[in-house]
């Protein structure tokens, strides 16, 4: 039986956004140019257009633009436990941007993680993923970046903490964790699956967020197994687990709907994932987003899907009483929209009953949603979203803990309780 | 016949209830969509429950659009607003501004803060005359003769709590309200004011009852348009 009655939503399908850069290259173009003088003009404009699209897929703008700043002029500060990285200007400005780069320089950055002068780049620029991008796509992105008007904007240098600022350490890091190489299709899979894998693993750099990182900031695996996002107080759920955001039992159409509109009958994207959808995924071609959905679905397709959180704990009287306090707060502040049965309103207010992102072992995302509220991204498919009010100004930490504990354990939900300390830790840092 | 219709609709309601659990009717309105705003700014006829959430109903649309975009894009810094607006399009912000701007709701009773007559005199001089020698124009020159703002983007000054006005003037003075807008006329003016003057203005404004409408753009003096162009024009129109 299909699990029609089960409503859960994946709140934070964050592929991410944060770390992208797109640099340059000059390829064997010099040769092509000589022989293709006549055809060069139209080809060039097609390449630029294609590059603009690919830059959207990779969301280069997301990182290489500061809030309210000029697109691609950089200056965005990425705070990590290793220091503050400031994204560079990648417009065609010759002084402050990459106007003096050639295709080869760009390729070197994207594929090998090296700057035009040969220095190794810090992997805050996700070349660990971009290395999978083909030369042809890299060239197109470079052509596009060179076509946008130069913007003169000098950005401050990175501020990297000791000892991570020592170059030899970066060299060791690269040996340990960086594997150079363009994506190689899996011949046993369909073209659509391979297209999705190419985009998810490469330009989409979903793994920049949906992963657990080790002490040295290296991604622990490539199955998008989820983890707290570096430098952000958000948890990127696993895309390969039914307990979190695995989509094996979803229809392809619904995965596509979530990734392009930000909302479905049972899911809504929020936090950094909402940003990725707003800035990037909603613009993907039907074919590309379909491929992504097919690839993502395949992570959990054969697991059969078990209902998350079926560990029924025996509830002690005092525990029940504790949860009842949360229930009273729920009734007062949440019930009007999410309903007394926690079923919400499909496509408008997400269901909390049977909602995996409410019950994930990390309570970070539900706590943040209660504290900060938020709107799903505005997209062509959902241009006028309904929103969740912030409760930070109304509820004390203890009360937020009570209400989140309640929703994690009401209507058949089962998950760990949340404390006021958890709530306090969830504040700040976007 | 009427009875039949009522009966029929009652039955239909029951059917829905049986199959949908407790269905929530969500009105397809802006009021429903902006519940995330009104939780602090007050629904309908209320100002915020807290002095720091200003009334937004009835403010000029251009002013509201500017503020929404400034919050979203980091020019005006207030994290709760920035997070809320992060993934919203200009079009939707425009619509939200239009909604709040169109609300015509009664204003709260003015505060009753005791003021000495010299303090009242000082406030009224600043508000209606200004100190041209110190480069301080009258508040009314930009905010309208009835202090209810000027279309499309200058806000009114009445109907706001004293604590909010003091905090905003403080923000203008220390540069905390807005970042990176040059020239920033309101900041220049606020920096000229003494503590005593800020207090007098805030008390006096909070003591007035609000009435009247924002004035048309044509009532603004050309030199002030020029001086404050950044604040009053920058994003005022839909792009």
XYZ file of C-alpha atoms in Angstrom:
669
model
C 0.000 0.000 0.000
C 1.273 3.395 -0.847
C 1.706 5.519 2.190
C -0.890 7.991 1.138
C -1.877 8.869 4.619
C 1.580 9.634 5.763
C 2.436 13.233 5.683
C 5.875 14.375 6.327
C 7.819 17.144 4.951
C 11.375 17.703 4.303
C 12.081 21.043 5.519
C 15.605 21.475 4.698
C 16.603 19.843 1.563
C 19.499 22.066 1.457
C 21.681 21.406 -1.397
C 23.296 24.470 -0.723
C 24.321 27.511 -1.818
C 27.012 28.639 -0.005
C 30.149 27.842 -1.520
C 30.478 28.389 -5.102
C 32.638 30.061 -7.395
C 33.018 29.776 -10.938
C 36.233 30.690 -12.549
C 37.783 30.531 -15.880
C 39.404 28.794 -18.688
C 40.777 29.121 -22.101
C 41.004 25.738 -23.521
C 42.011 24.601 -26.879
C 39.841 27.452 -27.934
C 42.754 29.268 -29.392
C 42.929 26.532 -31.982
C 39.200 26.470 -32.570
C 39.114 30.188 -33.004
C 41.494 30.126 -35.930
C 39.539 27.612 -37.935
C 36.070 28.749 -36.923
C 36.165 32.408 -37.742
C 32.834 32.428 -39.513
C 30.875 30.362 -37.028
C 32.381 32.018 -33.995
C 29.786 34.696 -33.355
C 26.598 32.617 -33.062
C 28.433 29.824 -31.256
C 29.774 32.306 -28.821
C 26.370 33.638 -27.870
C 24.976 30.143 -27.481
C 27.906 29.276 -25.270
C 27.370 32.382 -23.144
C 23.696 31.533 -22.741
C 24.513 28.006 -21.781
C 27.116 29.312 -19.354
C 24.542 31.615 -17.749
C 22.313 28.609 -17.200
C 25.124 26.528 -15.744
C 26.126 29.391 -13.447
C 22.535 29.254 -12.157
C 22.790 25.511 -11.624
C 25.977 26.019 -9.638
C 24.528 29.154 -8.003
C 27.844 30.968 -8.407
C 26.010 34.170 -7.595
C 24.849 32.833 -4.241
C 28.335 32.942 -2.756
C 29.985 35.481 -5.009
C 27.543 38.236 -4.084
C 27.259 39.939 -0.760
C 23.842 40.804 0.648
C 22.430 43.653 -1.389
C 25.673 43.853 -3.366
C 26.548 43.686 -7.049
C 26.078 40.243 -8.591
C 29.301 38.212 -8.896
C 31.405 40.991 -7.331
C 32.100 38.833 -4.270
C 32.667 40.140 -0.772
C 30.424 37.668 0.982
C 31.915 36.462 4.261
C 31.702 32.765 4.985
C 32.363 32.124 8.650
C 33.692 28.667 9.367
C 35.555 27.061 12.217
C 38.743 27.510 10.163
C 38.394 31.215 9.663
C 36.486 33.721 7.632
C 36.590 33.276 3.890
C 35.705 36.242 1.741
C 34.433 35.318 -1.696
C 36.311 36.918 -4.586
C 35.052 39.156 -7.353
C 34.478 36.983 -10.431
C 33.231 39.665 -12.794
C 35.303 40.532 -15.842
C 36.972 43.492 -14.122
C 40.674 43.367 -14.959
C 41.927 44.842 -11.693
C 39.661 43.388 -9.031
C 37.904 40.555 -10.859
C 39.022 37.777 -13.187
C 39.132 39.842 -16.376
C 42.733 38.844 -16.990
C 42.105 35.124 -16.657
C 41.938 32.806 -19.613
C 39.996 29.588 -20.045
C 42.888 27.564 -18.740
C 43.065 29.618 -15.548
C 39.371 29.061 -14.954
C 39.643 25.373 -15.621
C 42.554 25.136 -13.226
C 40.484 26.745 -10.479
C 37.363 24.698 -11.065
C 38.974 21.379 -11.834
C 42.183 21.434 -9.819
C 41.429 23.963 -7.107
C 44.350 26.173 -8.061
C 44.456 29.874 -8.601
C 45.844 31.382 -11.799
C 49.213 31.828 -10.079
C 49.304 28.160 -9.114
C 48.475 28.588 -5.436
C 46.133 26.011 -3.955
C 42.687 27.311 -3.138
C 40.928 26.648 0.128
C 38.100 24.159 -0.325
C 35.571 26.714 0.933
C 35.431 27.037 -2.842
C 33.921 23.600 -3.495
C 36.374 22.418 -6.113
C 36.112 19.010 -4.479
C 32.732 18.912 -6.260
C 33.430 21.178 -9.242
C 36.262 18.955 -10.346
C 33.519 16.722 -11.776
C 32.352 19.433 -14.189
C 33.314 18.843 -17.829
C 35.726 21.107 -19.648
C 33.006 22.129 -22.060
C 30.688 23.252 -19.250
C 33.548 25.024 -17.488
C 34.331 26.919 -20.686
C 30.713 27.966 -21.059
C 30.603 29.284 -17.499
C 33.814 31.187 -18.119
C 32.425 32.673 -21.312
C 29.371 33.829 -19.410
C 31.337 35.363 -16.551
C 33.512 37.226 -19.027
C 30.399 38.543 -20.753
C 28.904 40.265 -17.723
C 29.957 43.876 -17.177
C 33.078 44.388 -15.090
C 32.473 45.641 -11.582
C 35.372 47.217 -9.785
C 35.177 45.976 -6.206
C 38.118 44.993 -4.038
C 37.216 42.586 -1.283
C 39.085 42.125 1.978
C 41.410 39.123 2.243
C 40.449 35.868 3.960
C 41.054 35.749 7.678
C 42.098 32.176 8.319
C 42.958 30.994 11.802
C 46.205 29.375 12.823
C 47.181 26.650 12.036
C 44.866 26.382 9.034
C 46.610 29.320 7.434
C 49.771 27.238 6.998
C 50.138 26.284 3.368
C 51.695 22.850 3.940
C 48.586 21.840 5.820
C 46.490 22.657 2.777
C 48.797 20.550 0.626
C 48.346 17.589 2.977
C 44.608 18.172 3.019
C 44.518 17.988 -0.750
C 46.432 14.735 -0.802
C 44.067 13.219 1.744
C 40.726 14.508 0.586
C 40.811 15.901 -2.920
C 40.228 13.587 -5.826
C 40.561 15.326 -9.158
C 38.469 14.083 -12.044
C 35.502 14.770 -14.283
C 32.325 12.786 -13.571
C 32.349 9.363 -15.133
C 28.942 8.037 -16.152
C 27.762 4.752 -14.697
C 26.976 2.681 -17.769
C 24.534 0.488 -15.877
C 22.299 3.471 -15.224
C 20.026 5.534 -17.453
C 21.092 8.773 -19.104
C 18.695 10.685 -16.880
C 20.196 9.157 -13.733
C 23.685 10.000 -14.929
C 22.674 13.551 -15.767
C 21.271 13.920 -12.260
C 24.382 12.435 -10.671
C 26.578 14.762 -12.716
C 24.655 17.811 -11.526
C 24.168 16.729 -7.903
C 27.766 15.659 -7.413
C 29.317 18.401 -9.492
C 27.948 21.849 -10.181
C 25.038 21.506 -7.741
C 27.598 20.745 -4.988
C 24.825 19.374 -2.792
C 27.511 17.661 -0.787
C 28.814 21.009 0.421
C 25.934 21.002 2.909
C 24.369 17.536 3.053
C 27.342 15.920 4.679
C 29.127 15.504 7.957
C 32.585 17.021 7.974
C 35.557 15.785 9.915
C 37.916 17.841 12.084
C 39.615 19.138 8.968
C 36.417 20.123 7.271
C 36.495 17.304 4.764
C 33.240 15.691 3.720
C 32.975 12.219 5.265
C 31.214 10.502 2.422
C 29.549 11.190 -0.875
C 26.123 9.747 -0.231
C 24.647 13.029 1.001
C 24.235 11.535 4.456
C 23.481 14.885 6.108
C 25.071 16.936 8.817
C 25.214 20.359 10.369
C 26.122 22.937 7.746
C 29.524 24.453 8.278
C 29.300 28.018 9.461
C 25.521 27.893 9.733
C 23.152 26.940 12.456
C 21.140 24.622 10.244
C 21.110 20.866 9.864
C 21.157 19.564 6.296
C 19.213 16.293 6.413
C 20.477 13.056 4.982
C 19.205 12.393 1.476
C 20.079 8.733 1.814
C 18.061 7.910 4.912
C 14.364 7.374 5.389
C 14.675 8.802 8.877
C 15.532 12.131 7.323
C 15.050 13.283 3.756
C 15.446 10.126 1.687
C 12.925 10.282 -1.136
C 12.809 6.672 -2.298
C 9.066 6.378 -1.866
C 8.239 9.746 -3.408
C 7.009 10.116 -6.956
C 9.560 11.786 -9.232
C 7.017 14.527 -9.887
C 6.788 15.380 -6.223
C 10.550 15.584 -5.779
C 10.666 17.864 -8.814
C 7.849 19.939 -7.386
C 9.663 20.434 -4.097
C 12.937 21.338 -5.776
C 11.385 23.833 -8.176
C 8.536 25.420 -6.203
C 9.761 24.974 -2.628
C 6.530 23.372 -1.508
C 4.432 20.250 -2.039
C 1.390 18.824 -0.343
C 3.548 17.342 2.383
C 6.822 19.211 2.317
C 8.141 22.710 2.464
C 11.694 23.932 2.058
C 13.086 26.381 4.563
C 16.379 27.869 5.673
C 19.329 27.530 3.309
C 17.440 25.037 1.122
C 14.791 27.659 0.463
C 17.573 29.973 -0.656
C 19.000 27.364 -3.023
C 15.587 26.841 -4.570
C 14.974 30.569 -4.902
C 18.360 31.355 -6.396
C 19.090 28.236 -8.382
C 16.912 25.138 -8.610
C 13.691 26.820 -9.744
C 15.469 27.812 -12.962
C 16.575 24.306 -13.935
C 15.300 22.739 -17.138
C 12.700 20.020 -16.820
C 15.222 17.502 -18.044
C 17.910 18.468 -15.550
C 15.677 18.677 -12.498
C 14.097 15.393 -13.495
C 17.522 13.797 -13.647
C 18.360 15.147 -10.221
C 15.132 13.740 -8.808
C 15.790 10.321 -10.345
C 19.302 10.289 -8.920
C 18.267 11.468 -5.436
C 15.391 9.001 -5.301
C 17.755 6.158 -6.148
C 19.602 6.562 -2.818
C 16.722 5.041 -0.903
C 14.691 3.430 -3.641
C 15.379 -0.112 -2.558
C 15.043 0.294 1.154
C 11.283 -0.109 1.195
C 10.728 2.868 3.423
C 10.044 2.357 7.058
C 8.088 4.809 9.108
C 10.491 6.957 11.036
C 10.486 7.157 14.770
C 8.436 4.099 15.586
C 10.268 3.545 18.849
C 7.354 3.837 21.246
C 8.727 4.797 24.584
C 6.846 4.160 27.712
C 5.854 7.540 28.979
C 6.180 8.206 32.642
C 3.617 10.389 34.358
C 6.042 13.232 34.852
C 7.119 13.084 31.232
C 3.523 13.207 30.113
C 2.928 16.207 32.354
C 5.975 17.924 30.908
C 4.654 17.366 27.398
C 1.218 18.605 28.416
C 2.719 22.017 29.142
C 4.037 22.013 25.609
C 0.610 20.956 24.394
C -0.958 23.979 26.036
C 1.491 26.268 24.285
C 0.789 24.468 21.015
C -2.912 25.009 21.437
C -2.399 28.700 22.051
C 0.203 29.539 19.397
C 0.362 26.819 16.741
C -2.962 25.079 16.436
C -4.744 27.681 14.325
C -2.465 26.853 11.400
C -1.080 23.378 12.068
C -4.344 21.964 13.444
C -5.213 20.097 16.600
C -4.341 16.872 14.791
C -0.983 18.275 13.609
C -1.975 17.686 10.012
C -1.630 21.298 8.888
C -3.022 22.379 5.550
C -1.414 20.624 2.585
C 0.546 23.009 0.383
C 0.109 25.897 2.821
C 0.939 25.026 6.418
C 3.049 21.886 6.753
C 1.852 18.891 8.717
C 3.829 18.237 11.880
C 2.394 14.771 12.484
C 4.609 12.178 10.834
C 6.937 14.916 9.689
C 10.473 13.620 9.494
C 12.126 17.001 9.801
C 10.286 17.559 13.082
C 11.553 14.235 14.420
C 15.126 14.173 13.125
C 17.618 13.370 15.830
C 19.026 16.883 15.500
C 16.268 19.185 16.785
C 18.021 22.222 15.291
C 15.725 22.870 12.339
C 12.366 22.677 14.151
C 13.771 24.866 16.935
C 14.966 27.417 14.399
C 11.628 27.398 12.624
C 9.855 28.189 15.877
C 12.362 30.885 16.850
C 12.704 32.643 13.520
C 9.652 31.664 11.526
C 10.076 32.162 7.832
C 8.514 31.997 4.416
C 9.023 29.290 1.821
C 10.916 30.720 -1.133
C 8.948 32.764 -3.625
C 9.091 30.852 -6.885
C 7.212 30.849 -10.160
C 5.242 27.889 -8.818
C 4.521 29.513 -5.440
C 4.837 33.278 -5.878
C 2.792 34.303 -2.816
C 3.658 31.902 -0.003
C 2.062 31.827 3.417
C 4.486 32.251 6.290
C 5.401 31.023 9.740
C 5.638 33.764 12.390
C 8.770 34.062 14.500
C 8.201 33.220 18.156
C 11.565 34.316 19.521
C 10.021 37.586 20.657
C 7.096 35.902 22.374
C 8.241 32.626 23.897
C 11.081 32.113 26.357
C 13.706 29.428 25.664
C 11.998 27.066 28.132
C 8.685 27.505 26.360
C 10.200 26.891 22.921
C 11.764 23.713 24.352
C 8.400 22.579 25.679
C 6.507 23.171 22.470
C 9.172 21.552 20.281
C 9.328 18.572 22.652
C 5.571 18.349 22.347
C 5.424 18.330 18.543
C 8.216 15.751 18.473
C 6.040 13.453 20.609
C 2.416 14.168 19.691
C 0.116 12.396 17.205
C 2.290 9.288 17.178
C 5.534 11.218 16.657
C 8.418 9.981 18.786
C 11.705 11.720 19.251
C 14.029 13.059 21.906
C 13.034 15.915 24.180
C 14.506 19.347 23.686
C 15.967 21.496 26.448
C 16.255 25.241 26.894
C 19.994 24.835 26.349
C 19.329 23.284 22.926
C 17.168 26.291 22.128
C 19.813 28.747 23.239
C 22.423 26.999 21.098
C 20.160 27.223 18.074
C 20.136 30.997 18.092
C 22.225 33.299 15.976
C 24.306 32.457 12.949
C 22.056 32.219 9.940
C -35.920 26.765 0.298
C -33.489 28.663 2.472
C -33.858 25.996 5.107
C -33.000 23.358 2.526
C -29.856 25.182 1.473
C -28.763 25.585 5.054
C -29.424 21.948 5.752
C -27.540 20.904 2.651
C -24.540 23.027 3.484
C -24.597 21.705 7.032
C -24.501 18.155 5.717
C -21.637 19.000 3.408
C -19.723 20.464 6.305
C -20.229 17.245 8.200
C -18.986 15.185 5.290
C -15.870 17.295 5.050
C -15.299 16.928 8.758
C -15.568 13.194 8.627
C -13.069 12.804 5.839
C -10.659 15.615 6.596
C -10.226 15.318 10.342
C -10.436 18.912 11.471
C -10.008 20.827 8.251
C -8.659 24.313 8.601
C -10.104 26.850 6.255
C -7.263 29.030 5.078
C -8.536 32.270 3.553
C -6.835 33.166 0.277
C -6.085 36.683 1.516
C -3.112 38.907 2.209
C -4.201 39.140 5.848
C -3.642 35.398 6.154
C -0.344 35.559 4.288
C 1.104 38.244 6.527
C 0.357 36.569 9.851
C 4.118 36.276 10.252
C 4.213 40.111 10.277
C 1.180 40.850 12.388
C 2.296 38.610 15.236
C 4.639 41.472 16.218
C 3.294 44.491 14.401
C -0.217 43.825 15.625
C -3.151 42.608 13.644
C -5.521 45.142 12.209
C -6.205 47.904 14.658
C -3.404 47.318 17.107
C 0.084 48.671 17.278
C 2.698 46.182 18.375
C 2.372 44.914 21.887
C 5.900 46.035 22.409
C 7.209 49.503 21.843
C 9.844 48.275 19.415
C 7.428 46.954 16.836
C 6.165 50.024 15.082
C 2.799 50.407 13.457
C 3.067 49.734 9.747
C -0.588 50.113 8.770
C -1.236 53.113 6.574
C 2.407 54.064 6.047
C 3.316 55.130 2.495
C 3.822 52.119 0.290
C 7.162 53.272 -1.082
C 8.489 53.676 2.433
C 7.401 50.153 3.366
C 8.871 48.633 0.198
C 12.155 50.406 0.877
C 12.292 49.113 4.423
C 11.387 45.557 3.457
C 14.117 45.512 0.835
C 16.600 47.207 3.123
C 16.016 44.549 5.781
C 16.234 41.717 3.276
C 19.358 43.026 1.575
C 21.198 43.948 4.775
C 21.116 47.742 4.407
C 18.906 48.139 7.458
C 20.030 45.715 10.075
C 17.594 43.738 12.190
C 18.165 40.018 12.140
C 14.613 38.775 12.766
C 13.374 40.767 9.770
C 16.322 39.727 7.627
C 15.672 36.031 8.289
C 11.958 36.344 7.647
C 12.374 38.110 4.315
C 15.420 36.265 3.060
C 13.822 34.334 0.222
C 11.131 36.729 -0.887
C 10.880 38.368 -4.287
C 10.625 42.108 -4.895
C 7.169 41.526 -6.373
C 5.866 39.891 -3.219
C 7.422 42.515 -0.955
C 5.735 45.144 -3.090
C 2.394 43.415 -2.636
C 2.896 43.118 1.121
C 3.778 46.821 1.333
C 0.701 47.660 -0.690
C -1.447 45.664 1.681
C -0.213 47.337 4.858
C -0.190 50.732 3.212
C -3.830 50.376 2.261
C -5.002 49.640 5.802
C -6.932 52.519 7.294
C -7.135 51.692 10.951
C -7.723 53.817 13.998
C -4.624 55.036 15.775
C -3.986 54.296 19.425
C -4.510 57.050 21.988
C -1.396 59.200 22.319
C 0.941 58.739 25.247
C 0.748 61.227 28.087
C 4.300 62.045 28.967
C 4.739 65.063 31.195
C 6.837 67.800 29.531
C 8.126 71.165 30.798
C 7.049 74.164 28.742
C 10.664 74.840 27.624
C 10.887 71.270 26.420
C 7.665 71.635 24.449
C 8.976 74.845 22.936
C 12.245 73.172 21.958
C 10.427 70.237 20.360
C 8.041 72.438 18.423
C 10.879 74.591 17.163
C 12.739 71.544 15.876
C 9.629 70.063 14.364
C 8.196 73.126 12.634
C 11.153 75.483 12.149
C 14.404 73.578 12.476
C 17.845 75.129 12.897
C 19.029 75.980 9.385
C 22.309 77.266 10.858
C 23.081 73.761 12.115
C 21.824 72.219 8.889
C 18.756 70.818 10.676
C 15.595 71.250 8.599
C 12.181 71.230 10.268
C 10.837 67.671 10.673
C 7.664 68.897 8.990
C 9.588 69.938 5.881
C 10.062 66.287 4.937
C 7.498 64.412 7.011
C 4.620 66.676 5.957
C 2.905 69.610 7.623
C 0.694 67.243 9.616
C 3.671 64.900 10.228
C 1.881 61.997 8.553
C 4.522 61.525 5.885
C 4.878 62.352 2.199
C 4.165 59.988 -0.671
C 5.659 57.762 -1.836
C 8.423 57.022 0.631
C 8.607 59.299 3.672
C 6.988 57.855 6.785
C 4.697 59.656 9.203
C 5.977 60.392 12.694
C 2.758 60.177 14.684
C 1.119 57.150 16.241
C 4.510 55.763 17.255
C 5.623 55.052 20.801
C 8.266 57.270 22.330
C 10.648 54.354 22.914
C 10.575 53.486 19.232
C 11.242 57.063 18.107
C 14.119 57.398 20.558
C 15.595 54.093 19.417
C 15.323 55.037 15.747
C 16.915 58.446 16.238
C 19.639 56.707 18.235
C 20.117 54.294 15.362
C 20.425 57.144 12.871
C 22.951 58.890 15.100
C 25.292 55.961 15.595
C 24.878 54.637 12.073
C 23.197 51.450 13.296
C 19.974 51.848 11.361
C 21.258 51.942 7.851
C 24.452 50.801 6.294
C 26.149 51.994 3.206
C 23.653 54.565 1.978
C 25.547 57.641 0.951
C 24.489 60.350 1.374
C 22.281 59.466 4.285
C 20.395 62.639 5.117
C 18.510 61.348 8.141
C 21.733 60.181 9.698
C 23.383 63.567 9.082
C 20.468 65.361 10.679
C 20.234 63.024 13.678
C 23.942 63.439 14.363
C 23.387 67.176 14.750
C 20.843 66.648 17.502
C 21.713 66.730 21.204
C 20.401 64.136 23.660
C 18.018 66.721 25.092
C 16.676 67.483 21.628
C 16.147 63.804 20.800
C 14.268 63.309 24.057
C 12.104 66.356 23.502
C 11.188 65.311 19.953
C 10.385 61.737 20.981
C 8.182 62.796 23.880
C 6.391 65.477 21.910
C 5.651 63.237 18.917
C 4.402 60.397 21.121
C 2.049 62.817 22.869
C 0.238 63.865 19.674
C -2.811 62.125 18.344
C -2.400 60.945 14.779
C -4.772 62.060 12.087
C -4.666 63.058 8.452
C -3.096 61.532 5.375
C 0.385 61.504 3.867
C 0.958 64.572 1.690
C 1.693 64.391 -2.049
C 5.246 64.392 -3.321
C 4.811 67.880 -4.802
C 4.786 69.395 -1.307
C 8.430 68.467 -0.816
C 10.951 71.267 -1.343
C 13.344 70.644 -4.242
C 16.441 71.140 -2.080
C 15.284 68.452 0.316
C 14.477 66.112 -2.531
C 18.031 66.614 -3.669
C 19.553 66.241 -0.220
C 17.640 63.096 0.682
C 17.267 61.508 -2.735
C 19.005 58.370 -1.574
C 16.544 57.774 1.256
C 13.323 58.747 -0.397
C 13.760 57.583 -3.947
C 16.208 54.703 -4.025
C 13.837 51.775 -4.217
C 10.520 53.471 -3.958
C 9.114 52.231 -7.199
C 8.503 48.732 -8.317
C 11.283 47.405 -10.434
